[in-house]
Short mmCIF file of C-alpha atoms and ligand atoms in Angstrom, two decimals:
data_model
loop_
_atom_site.label_atom_id
_atom_site.label_comp_id
_atom_site.label_asym_id
_atom_site.label_seq_id
_atom_site.Cartn_x
_atom_site.Cartn_y
_atom_site.Cartn_z
CA MET O 1 -267.85 -65.82 45.21
CA LYS O 2 -267.50 -62.10 46.62
CA VAL O 3 -265.33 -61.76 50.35
CA LEU O 4 -265.55 -58.85 52.79
CA VAL O 5 -262.82 -58.15 55.22
CA VAL O 6 -263.74 -55.60 57.90
CA GLY O 7 -260.85 -53.54 59.32
CA LYS O 8 -257.96 -51.02 57.91
CA GLY O 9 -254.86 -52.33 59.31
CA GLY O 10 -251.95 -54.41 58.27
CA ARG O 11 -253.59 -57.50 59.29
CA GLU O 12 -256.39 -56.57 57.00
CA HIS O 13 -254.02 -55.96 54.17
CA ALA O 14 -252.63 -59.42 54.52
CA LEU O 15 -255.74 -60.97 54.48
CA CYS O 16 -257.12 -59.18 51.32
CA TRP O 17 -253.69 -60.12 49.64
CA LYS O 18 -254.33 -63.54 50.49
CA LEU O 19 -257.91 -64.03 49.84
CA ARG O 20 -257.16 -62.37 46.37
CA GLN O 21 -255.06 -65.77 45.44
CA SER O 22 -257.83 -67.72 45.94
CA PRO O 23 -259.31 -69.08 42.79
CA ARG O 24 -262.75 -69.19 44.71
CA VAL O 25 -262.59 -65.49 45.04
CA GLN O 26 -264.34 -63.16 42.56
CA ALA O 27 -263.96 -59.97 44.39
CA VAL O 28 -262.26 -58.92 47.95
CA TYR O 29 -263.99 -55.74 49.45
CA CYS O 30 -262.52 -54.01 52.55
CA ALA O 31 -264.23 -51.87 54.93
CA PRO O 32 -262.87 -49.32 55.35
CA GLY O 33 -259.39 -50.80 53.98
CA ASN O 34 -256.20 -48.11 53.62
CA ALA O 35 -253.85 -47.42 50.65
CA GLY O 36 -252.35 -50.82 50.70
CA THR O 37 -255.63 -52.81 50.45
CA ALA O 38 -256.83 -50.33 47.65
CA LEU O 39 -254.36 -52.52 45.64
CA GLU O 40 -255.92 -56.04 46.31
CA ALA O 41 -259.45 -54.98 47.02
CA ILE O 42 -262.12 -52.67 46.54
CA ASN O 43 -262.54 -50.05 49.44
CA ILE O 44 -265.61 -49.34 50.82
CA GLU O 45 -266.32 -46.28 52.78
CA ILE O 46 -267.98 -47.71 56.02
CA GLU O 47 -265.98 -47.96 59.28
CA ALA O 48 -265.71 -51.13 61.28
CA HIS O 49 -267.93 -50.34 64.08
CA GLU O 50 -270.83 -49.25 61.29
CA ILE O 51 -272.41 -52.27 61.81
CA ASP O 52 -275.83 -51.56 59.95
CA ARG O 53 -274.21 -50.11 57.10
CA LEU O 54 -271.81 -53.51 56.78
CA VAL O 55 -274.85 -55.62 57.04
CA ARG O 56 -276.50 -53.61 54.22
CA PHE O 57 -273.82 -53.35 52.08
CA ALA O 58 -273.26 -57.31 52.54
CA ARG O 59 -276.84 -58.13 51.62
CA GLN O 60 -277.09 -55.73 48.62
CA GLU O 61 -273.50 -56.84 47.37
CA GLY O 62 -274.06 -60.21 47.76
CA ILE O 63 -271.03 -60.89 50.03
CA ALA O 64 -271.00 -64.52 50.46
CA LEU O 65 -268.42 -64.65 53.09
CA THR O 66 -267.06 -61.92 55.59
CA VAL O 67 -264.09 -61.87 57.69
CA VAL O 68 -263.46 -59.36 60.90
CA GLY O 69 -260.23 -58.14 61.72
CA PRO O 70 -260.38 -55.96 64.87
CA GLU O 71 -262.22 -56.60 68.09
CA GLU O 72 -264.20 -53.62 68.39
CA PRO O 73 -266.97 -55.03 65.73
CA LEU O 74 -266.95 -58.39 67.55
CA ALA O 75 -267.33 -56.84 70.92
CA LEU O 76 -270.04 -54.57 69.46
CA GLY O 77 -271.74 -57.84 68.31
CA ILE O 78 -271.21 -57.76 64.41
CA VAL O 79 -271.46 -61.50 63.96
CA ASP O 80 -274.73 -61.65 65.52
CA ALA O 81 -276.17 -58.85 63.10
CA PHE O 82 -274.72 -60.74 60.49
CA GLU O 83 -276.12 -63.95 61.24
CA LYS O 84 -279.50 -62.70 61.85
CA GLU O 85 -279.79 -61.92 58.28
CA GLY O 86 -278.66 -64.92 57.27
CA LEU O 87 -275.12 -63.71 55.95
CA ARG O 88 -271.79 -65.66 56.61
CA ILE O 89 -269.30 -64.18 59.10
CA VAL O 90 -266.13 -65.74 60.35
CA GLY O 91 -265.97 -64.65 64.14
CA PRO O 92 -267.23 -65.06 67.91
CA THR O 93 -270.87 -63.59 69.10
CA LYS O 94 -271.17 -60.82 70.90
CA ALA O 95 -271.26 -63.20 74.14
CA ALA O 96 -268.07 -65.22 73.03
CA ALA O 97 -266.25 -62.21 72.38
CA GLU O 98 -266.36 -61.60 75.96
CA LEU O 99 -263.39 -63.69 76.04
CA GLU O 100 -261.04 -60.78 74.85
CA ALA O 101 -263.27 -57.87 75.52
CA SER O 102 -263.40 -58.11 79.49
CA LYS O 103 -260.11 -59.61 81.18
CA VAL O 104 -262.33 -59.88 84.19
CA PHE O 105 -264.47 -62.21 82.66
CA ALA O 106 -261.41 -63.96 81.04
CA LYS O 107 -259.50 -64.46 83.98
CA GLU O 108 -262.87 -65.76 85.80
CA PHE O 109 -263.44 -68.00 82.89
CA MET O 110 -259.77 -69.55 83.29
CA ARG O 111 -259.78 -69.89 86.67
CA GLN O 112 -263.29 -72.05 86.42
CA PHE O 113 -262.00 -74.34 83.72
CA ASP O 114 -258.46 -74.72 85.20
CA ILE O 115 -256.60 -72.84 82.03
CA PRO O 116 -253.25 -72.12 83.48
CA THR O 117 -252.71 -68.39 83.63
CA ALA O 118 -251.09 -66.14 86.42
CA GLU O 119 -252.53 -65.81 89.79
CA PHE O 120 -254.74 -62.66 90.29
CA ARG O 121 -257.05 -60.50 91.85
CA VAL O 122 -260.04 -58.08 90.53
CA PHE O 123 -260.64 -54.69 91.97
CA ASP O 124 -263.03 -51.87 91.16
CA ASP O 125 -261.77 -49.63 94.21
CA PRO O 126 -258.29 -48.26 93.85
CA ASP O 127 -257.48 -48.07 97.57
CA LEU O 128 -258.02 -51.97 98.05
CA ALA O 129 -255.95 -52.27 95.01
CA LYS O 130 -253.09 -50.47 96.28
CA LYS O 131 -253.31 -52.15 99.65
CA TYR O 132 -253.16 -55.35 97.78
CA ILE O 133 -250.11 -54.20 95.98
CA GLU O 134 -248.51 -53.30 99.16
CA THR O 135 -248.59 -57.25 100.36
CA ARG O 136 -247.19 -58.77 97.21
CA ASP O 137 -243.39 -59.66 97.37
CA HIS O 138 -243.27 -60.33 93.41
CA PRO O 139 -243.76 -58.30 90.54
CA VAL O 140 -246.91 -57.54 88.86
CA VAL O 141 -248.99 -56.69 85.84
CA VAL O 142 -252.13 -54.11 86.05
CA LYS O 143 -254.50 -54.49 83.30
CA ALA O 144 -257.74 -52.47 82.55
CA ASP O 145 -260.60 -54.79 82.47
CA GLY O 146 -261.93 -53.53 79.11
CA LEU O 147 -260.80 -52.84 75.48
CA ALA O 148 -257.41 -50.25 75.41
CA GLY O 149 -256.05 -51.22 71.83
CA GLY O 150 -253.41 -53.23 73.49
CA LYS O 151 -252.20 -50.45 75.48
CA GLY O 152 -254.32 -51.38 78.68
CA VAL O 153 -251.79 -53.43 80.18
CA ILE O 154 -248.91 -52.03 82.62
CA VAL O 155 -246.04 -54.38 83.22
CA CYS O 156 -244.43 -53.30 86.60
CA SER O 157 -241.11 -54.07 88.07
CA THR O 158 -241.69 -52.27 91.39
CA LYS O 159 -244.23 -51.35 94.10
CA GLU O 160 -244.09 -47.68 92.98
CA GLU O 161 -244.86 -48.37 89.48
CA ALA O 162 -247.60 -50.67 90.23
CA LEU O 163 -249.14 -48.19 92.28
CA ALA O 164 -248.55 -45.32 89.44
CA ALA O 165 -250.46 -48.03 87.37
CA VAL O 166 -253.44 -48.08 89.61
CA ASP O 167 -253.49 -44.42 89.30
CA LYS O 168 -252.93 -43.96 85.73
CA ILE O 169 -255.99 -46.60 84.93
CA MET O 170 -258.46 -46.16 87.86
CA VAL O 171 -257.90 -42.42 88.76
CA GLU O 172 -256.78 -40.50 85.98
CA GLN O 173 -258.90 -42.91 83.77
CA ALA O 174 -256.11 -43.02 81.14
CA PHE O 175 -258.00 -45.57 79.24
CA GLY O 176 -261.59 -44.41 80.14
CA LEU O 177 -264.46 -46.52 81.21
CA ALA O 178 -262.30 -49.92 80.40
CA GLY O 179 -260.56 -49.08 83.84
CA ARG O 180 -263.33 -49.37 85.99
CA ARG O 181 -262.30 -52.95 87.08
CA ILE O 182 -258.78 -53.52 86.87
CA VAL O 183 -257.09 -57.19 87.21
CA ILE O 184 -253.73 -57.39 89.09
CA GLU O 185 -251.66 -60.41 88.51
CA ARG O 186 -248.36 -61.83 88.93
CA ARG O 187 -245.78 -61.07 86.35
CA LEU O 188 -244.45 -64.05 84.65
CA GLU O 189 -240.82 -64.63 83.15
CA GLY O 190 -240.68 -66.43 79.91
CA GLN O 191 -240.96 -66.23 76.04
CA GLU O 192 -244.08 -65.14 74.57
CA LEU O 193 -245.95 -66.98 71.92
CA SER O 194 -248.88 -66.12 69.95
CA VAL O 195 -251.04 -69.12 69.43
CA PHE O 196 -253.88 -68.90 66.54
CA ALA O 197 -256.58 -71.63 66.36
CA LEU O 198 -259.83 -71.45 64.19
CA VAL O 199 -262.59 -73.06 65.94
CA SER O 200 -265.72 -74.42 64.72
CA GLY O 201 -267.91 -76.31 66.73
CA ARG O 202 -265.57 -78.83 68.45
CA THR O 203 -263.05 -78.82 66.07
CA ILE O 204 -259.90 -76.89 66.43
CA VAL O 205 -257.03 -76.12 63.92
CA MET O 206 -254.13 -74.65 65.12
CA LEU O 207 -252.28 -72.37 62.71
CA GLU O 208 -248.22 -71.96 63.04
CA PRO O 209 -247.26 -70.31 66.07
CA VAL O 210 -245.81 -66.62 65.82
CA GLN O 211 -243.72 -64.47 68.19
CA ASP O 212 -244.75 -60.40 68.43
CA HIS O 213 -242.42 -58.01 69.74
CA LYS O 214 -244.87 -55.81 72.34
CA PRO O 215 -242.50 -53.12 73.66
CA ALA O 216 -242.04 -50.09 71.65
CA PHE O 217 -238.31 -49.85 71.41
CA ASP O 218 -235.17 -52.22 71.20
CA GLU O 219 -234.35 -54.75 73.65
CA ASP O 220 -238.14 -54.46 74.93
CA ARG O 221 -237.60 -51.34 76.49
CA GLY O 222 -240.52 -48.59 76.40
CA PRO O 223 -244.33 -48.75 76.54
CA ASN O 224 -246.35 -51.49 75.13
CA THR O 225 -247.69 -51.46 71.75
CA GLY O 226 -249.98 -53.26 69.63
CA GLY O 227 -247.10 -55.08 68.33
CA MET O 228 -243.78 -53.74 66.64
CA GLY O 229 -242.86 -56.79 64.49
CA ALA O 230 -243.31 -60.44 64.45
CA PHE O 231 -242.08 -63.73 62.90
CA SER O 232 -242.80 -67.20 62.23
CA PRO O 233 -241.81 -70.28 62.80
CA THR O 234 -240.19 -69.58 66.26
CA PRO O 235 -237.34 -71.72 67.78
CA ILE O 236 -239.28 -72.23 71.01
CA GLU O 237 -242.25 -74.30 69.18
CA THR O 238 -241.73 -78.09 69.99
CA PRO O 239 -244.25 -80.92 68.65
CA GLU O 240 -244.64 -81.53 72.55
CA LEU O 241 -244.89 -77.74 73.72
CA MET O 242 -247.89 -77.35 71.11
CA ARG O 243 -249.69 -80.74 72.15
CA GLU O 244 -249.49 -79.28 75.75
CA ILE O 245 -251.07 -76.17 74.59
CA GLN O 246 -253.64 -77.99 72.69
CA ARG O 247 -254.27 -80.23 75.79
CA SER O 248 -254.20 -77.56 78.54
CA ILE O 249 -255.69 -74.67 76.84
CA LEU O 250 -257.35 -74.53 73.49
CA VAL O 251 -259.57 -77.67 74.28
CA PRO O 252 -260.61 -76.69 77.70
CA ALA O 253 -260.97 -73.11 76.60
CA VAL O 254 -263.04 -74.27 73.42
CA HIS O 255 -265.45 -76.82 76.12
CA GLY O 256 -265.72 -74.26 78.89
CA MET O 257 -267.54 -71.32 76.11
CA ARG O 258 -269.44 -74.30 75.07
CA TYR O 259 -270.24 -75.34 78.75
CA SER O 260 -271.14 -71.44 79.61
CA ARG O 261 -273.46 -71.28 76.64
CA ARG O 262 -271.11 -68.78 74.58
CA PRO O 263 -269.93 -71.47 71.93
CA PHE O 264 -266.97 -70.34 70.04
CA ARG O 265 -266.84 -70.10 66.38
CA GLY O 266 -264.05 -68.10 64.87
CA ILE O 267 -260.31 -67.51 65.51
CA LEU O 268 -259.20 -68.16 68.96
CA TYR O 269 -256.26 -66.25 69.82
CA ALA O 270 -254.41 -67.63 72.81
CA GLY O 271 -251.19 -65.05 73.98
CA LEU O 272 -248.83 -67.09 75.93
CA MET O 273 -246.02 -67.00 78.02
CA VAL O 274 -244.01 -69.96 77.84
CA THR O 275 -242.18 -70.49 81.23
CA PRO O 276 -240.35 -73.15 82.90
CA GLN O 277 -243.39 -74.53 84.41
CA GLY O 278 -245.03 -74.81 81.25
CA PRO O 279 -247.42 -72.52 78.86
CA ARG O 280 -249.72 -69.86 80.61
CA VAL O 281 -252.38 -67.81 79.38
CA LEU O 282 -251.52 -63.89 79.39
CA GLU O 283 -254.73 -63.19 77.39
CA PHE O 284 -257.16 -64.71 75.28
CA ASN O 285 -258.20 -62.52 71.77
CA VAL O 286 -260.98 -63.59 69.69
CA ARG O 287 -259.27 -62.73 66.08
CA LEU O 288 -256.07 -62.74 64.11
CA GLY O 289 -253.37 -60.54 65.78
CA ASP O 290 -251.49 -57.84 63.88
CA PRO O 291 -248.78 -58.11 62.92
CA GLU O 292 -249.00 -61.68 63.61
CA THR O 293 -250.99 -62.09 60.41
CA GLN O 294 -248.70 -60.88 58.27
CA PRO O 295 -245.85 -63.28 58.67
CA LEU O 296 -248.53 -66.20 58.62
CA MET O 297 -250.20 -65.30 55.45
CA MET O 298 -246.83 -65.14 53.75
CA ARG O 299 -246.26 -68.71 54.84
CA LEU O 300 -249.72 -70.02 54.19
CA GLN O 301 -250.46 -72.16 51.21
CA THR O 302 -253.77 -73.36 52.27
CA ASP O 303 -256.45 -71.58 50.11
CA LEU O 304 -257.49 -69.30 52.75
CA CYS O 305 -260.73 -68.60 51.40
CA ALA O 306 -261.62 -72.56 51.65
CA LEU O 307 -260.41 -72.69 55.05
CA LEU O 308 -262.14 -69.61 56.36
CA GLU O 309 -265.34 -70.93 54.88
CA ALA O 310 -265.14 -74.11 56.59
CA VAL O 311 -265.23 -72.19 59.72
CA ALA O 312 -268.22 -70.33 58.89
CA TYR O 313 -270.06 -73.50 57.22
CA ASP O 314 -268.82 -75.74 60.62
CA LYS O 315 -266.86 -77.79 57.89
CA LEU O 316 -263.49 -77.50 59.65
CA GLU O 317 -263.18 -81.26 60.39
CA ALA O 318 -261.86 -81.96 56.82
CA PHE O 319 -258.86 -79.42 57.43
CA ALA O 320 -258.37 -81.20 60.84
CA ASP O 321 -257.92 -84.18 59.01
CA THR O 322 -255.35 -83.11 56.66
CA GLY O 323 -253.81 -80.47 58.31
CA LEU O 324 -252.49 -77.02 56.70
CA GLN O 325 -249.85 -76.29 53.94
CA TRP O 326 -247.08 -74.06 55.26
CA ASP O 327 -244.13 -72.35 53.25
CA PRO O 328 -241.05 -74.08 55.28
CA ARG O 329 -239.17 -70.67 54.76
CA PRO O 330 -239.35 -68.42 57.87
CA ALA O 331 -240.97 -65.11 57.49
CA VAL O 332 -239.99 -61.86 59.38
CA CYS O 333 -242.33 -58.86 59.90
CA VAL O 334 -241.05 -55.23 61.02
CA VAL O 335 -243.30 -52.59 61.77
CA LEU O 336 -242.59 -48.77 60.45
CA ALA O 337 -244.40 -46.62 63.20
CA SER O 338 -244.97 -42.65 63.57
CA GLU O 339 -242.86 -40.97 66.02
CA GLY O 340 -245.02 -40.90 69.57
CA TYR O 341 -246.68 -44.00 68.91
CA PRO O 342 -248.07 -45.39 71.39
CA GLY O 343 -248.88 -41.91 72.40
CA PRO O 344 -249.78 -39.11 70.25
CA TYR O 345 -248.57 -39.05 67.05
CA GLN O 346 -248.43 -36.62 63.65
CA LYS O 347 -250.60 -38.06 60.63
CA GLY O 348 -250.31 -37.14 56.93
CA ARG O 349 -246.75 -37.46 56.54
CA THR O 350 -245.74 -38.57 52.63
CA ILE O 351 -244.22 -41.99 52.41
CA PHE O 352 -241.31 -42.55 49.64
CA GLY O 353 -239.72 -45.57 48.66
CA LEU O 354 -242.61 -47.91 48.74
CA GLU O 355 -242.24 -48.92 44.71
CA ARG O 356 -238.59 -49.84 45.27
CA ALA O 357 -239.35 -51.73 48.26
CA ALA O 358 -242.13 -53.76 46.52
CA GLN O 359 -239.39 -54.77 43.73
CA LEU O 360 -237.55 -56.94 46.04
CA PRO O 361 -237.83 -60.53 45.73
CA ASP O 362 -239.87 -62.28 48.78
CA VAL O 363 -240.85 -59.13 50.27
CA LYS O 364 -244.30 -57.76 50.65
CA VAL O 365 -244.96 -54.47 52.14
CA PHE O 366 -248.33 -54.39 54.09
CA HIS O 367 -250.01 -51.45 54.92
CA SER O 368 -251.03 -50.61 58.69
CA GLY O 369 -251.93 -46.82 58.43
CA THR O 370 -251.78 -45.25 55.16
CA ARG O 371 -254.38 -43.18 52.99
CA PHE O 372 -254.13 -41.49 49.51
CA SER O 373 -253.78 -37.84 49.61
CA ASP O 374 -253.40 -35.87 46.32
CA GLY O 375 -252.20 -38.86 44.69
CA ARG O 376 -249.57 -39.35 47.21
CA ILE O 377 -249.52 -42.24 50.12
CA VAL O 378 -249.22 -40.56 53.46
CA THR O 379 -248.94 -41.86 57.04
CA ASP O 380 -252.74 -42.05 58.71
CA GLY O 381 -251.84 -44.34 62.07
CA GLY O 382 -249.43 -45.09 64.32
CA ARG O 383 -248.48 -48.15 62.90
CA VAL O 384 -247.85 -47.36 59.47
CA LEU O 385 -246.28 -50.37 57.62
CA ALA O 386 -245.45 -54.02 58.00
CA VAL O 387 -242.77 -54.54 55.93
CA THR O 388 -242.41 -58.70 55.40
CA ALA O 389 -240.02 -60.93 54.10
CA LEU O 390 -239.42 -64.67 53.40
CA GLY O 391 -236.05 -66.21 53.73
CA GLU O 392 -234.46 -69.40 53.56
CA ASN O 393 -233.99 -69.05 57.48
CA LEU O 394 -234.64 -66.58 59.68
CA LEU O 395 -231.45 -64.36 59.59
CA GLU O 396 -231.81 -64.25 55.72
CA ALA O 397 -235.70 -63.53 56.17
CA LYS O 398 -234.87 -60.76 58.59
CA ARG O 399 -231.84 -59.44 56.18
CA ARG O 400 -234.57 -58.98 53.58
CA ALA O 401 -237.27 -57.60 55.52
CA TYR O 402 -234.61 -55.00 56.96
CA GLU O 403 -232.94 -54.02 53.15
CA ALA O 404 -236.86 -53.16 52.18
CA VAL O 405 -237.04 -51.24 55.41
CA LYS O 406 -234.21 -49.06 54.01
CA CYS O 407 -235.68 -48.19 50.74
CA ILE O 408 -238.60 -46.53 52.82
CA GLU O 409 -238.83 -43.18 54.48
CA PHE O 410 -241.46 -40.88 55.93
CA ALA O 411 -241.02 -37.80 58.59
CA GLY O 412 -241.01 -39.09 62.20
CA MET O 413 -240.54 -42.83 60.97
CA PHE O 414 -239.24 -44.95 63.73
CA TYR O 415 -239.09 -49.11 63.99
CA ARG O 416 -237.51 -51.64 66.25
CA ARG O 417 -234.08 -53.11 64.68
CA ASP O 418 -233.72 -56.25 66.86
CA ILE O 419 -236.70 -58.19 65.28
CA ALA O 420 -236.20 -61.88 65.40
CA ASP O 421 -232.52 -61.20 67.05
CA ARG O 422 -233.48 -63.31 70.05
CA ALA O 423 -234.65 -66.09 68.23
CA ILE O 424 -231.51 -65.89 65.79
CA ARG O 425 -229.44 -66.00 68.94
CA ARG O 426 -231.08 -69.09 70.03
CA LEU O 427 -230.89 -70.70 66.82
CA ARG O 428 -226.99 -70.31 66.57
CA LEU O 429 -226.60 -71.95 70.18
CA GLN O 430 -228.73 -74.78 68.65
CA GLN O 431 -227.38 -75.22 65.23
CA PRO O 432 -224.21 -75.00 63.34
CA PRO O 433 -223.70 -72.14 61.63
CA ARG O 434 -224.24 -72.85 58.12
CA GLU O 435 -227.81 -73.61 58.22
CA LEU O 436 -228.44 -69.70 59.42
CA GLY O 437 -226.96 -68.36 56.29
CA PRO O 438 -224.21 -65.63 56.41
CA GLN O 439 -223.43 -64.26 59.95
CA THR O 440 -223.47 -60.55 59.41
CA PRO O 441 -227.22 -59.42 59.29
P1 LIG W 1 -252.31 -58.91 77.40
O1 LIG W 1 -252.92 -57.64 76.67
O2 LIG W 1 -252.81 -59.13 78.77
O3 LIG W 1 -251.84 -59.75 76.64
O4 LIG W 1 -250.89 -58.09 77.55
C1 LIG W 1 -249.96 -57.20 76.64
C2 LIG W 1 -248.44 -57.74 76.95
O5 LIG W 1 -248.37 -57.56 78.65
C3 LIG W 1 -248.31 -59.06 77.10
O6 LIG W 1 -248.11 -59.49 75.59
C4 LIG W 1 -247.11 -59.26 77.76
O7 LIG W 1 -246.00 -58.93 76.80
C5 LIG W 1 -247.27 -58.53 79.08
N1 LIG W 1 -248.32 -59.00 80.14
C6 LIG W 1 -249.31 -59.23 80.37
N2 LIG W 1 -249.54 -60.25 81.19
C7 LIG W 1 -248.15 -60.53 81.57
C8 LIG W 1 -247.87 -61.23 82.82
N3 LIG W 1 -248.81 -61.91 83.89
N4 LIG W 1 -246.54 -61.20 83.06
C9 LIG W 1 -245.65 -60.46 81.89
N5 LIG W 1 -245.98 -60.10 81.29
C10 LIG W 1 -247.25 -59.76 80.86
N1 LIG W 2 -250.00 -57.93 67.78
C1 LIG W 2 -251.14 -58.31 69.36
C2 LIG W 2 -252.42 -58.40 69.01
O1 LIG W 2 -252.91 -58.26 67.77
O2 LIG W 2 -252.99 -58.31 69.70
#
């Protein structure tokens, strides 16, 4: 069968790469894709938000299954448009995508269905928002209601920072209309975890959890980004924690969406803070994460095409019974970004060393923001590459990923040097050293 992946980031490259390995797949198309997806798929010059053109392409080409990477087309109703034409697609309808597209909707939904999350208030008036902040005796997080590419969230340590965040979002309108309303919520402490579940009807199949690194710089300093690195599995997941997440978060979310007449089909992503009081939802997304998908696809051994077809055809029970197969080896992904990201950055810088990195064993360099220019591969985004490696243990996976990073170079390249470090330190405390591998990364 022919499959179509919509999007142009590292997540979509990883999906194309994995789908191509499926014996069921005859051809993979990617719209619009990047220089990396061109290695695995046929790139189509249609942007992710050009829904009518995508529908026409899928119909003409006889695409049997479409998978949507980013949130924007989902929020615009790509699934409704495909389904109206009888085309199979993996993702939620526009009404269900509200869970990600509006933080106000998501928080009120969680309140209604008793899903654990940080206490919060909603404001559409900056003066009232500031008065509220003055009365708080704990740090807060200020969030633009609408979509802002993962950047519309400002985590504050002081009242002054919170007041400035209100000005930035509501008065200066740094995120445009997305900041017309804001959520102000209690800042939670703990470890973050990204949990993904395939959802179809009442069936929920969890993927392996992943930890993401959102802040731009080492030791979690700097502004929040879409994600600077990720790894899976994580030392904080335990069978009890995963059961608790399923029971107190995923099941009520799926039931709540059905009850609200917005039944959810697709991939539900719960961004969690694991606190001493238990897991709390920071946000819901309605898609796979980027860069979380990259380590997940390195580890997934189940046929991805069969799995996604099961979601689209309401046949997921079969996988709920058998479970999914995973490579037990950990995977670590390091994002190489353009200087300036998540603010303004330059594009069009030549990338060197990709071939050398590709020769390393158990390493895959996924492309996030790249394109071809005069026979060269050049930078074309804030996040440029997602260098991902498997290893016998987390330390070894990290060592391999950074070895591949060392092969690669472009002007203005920056990356975090501490991806997975906290988890490695935690494992050191839990396990005898030989299980961690060599002690020097
Ligand atoms: P969100 O898009 O809502 O997940 O927020 C992006 C990032 O901001 C999260 O991944 C966290 O790192 C951080 N964040 C969001 N909400 C909170 C909170 N209530 N407490 C602490 N950190 C938060
Ligand atoms: N890595 C976070 C996201 O995809 O939203």
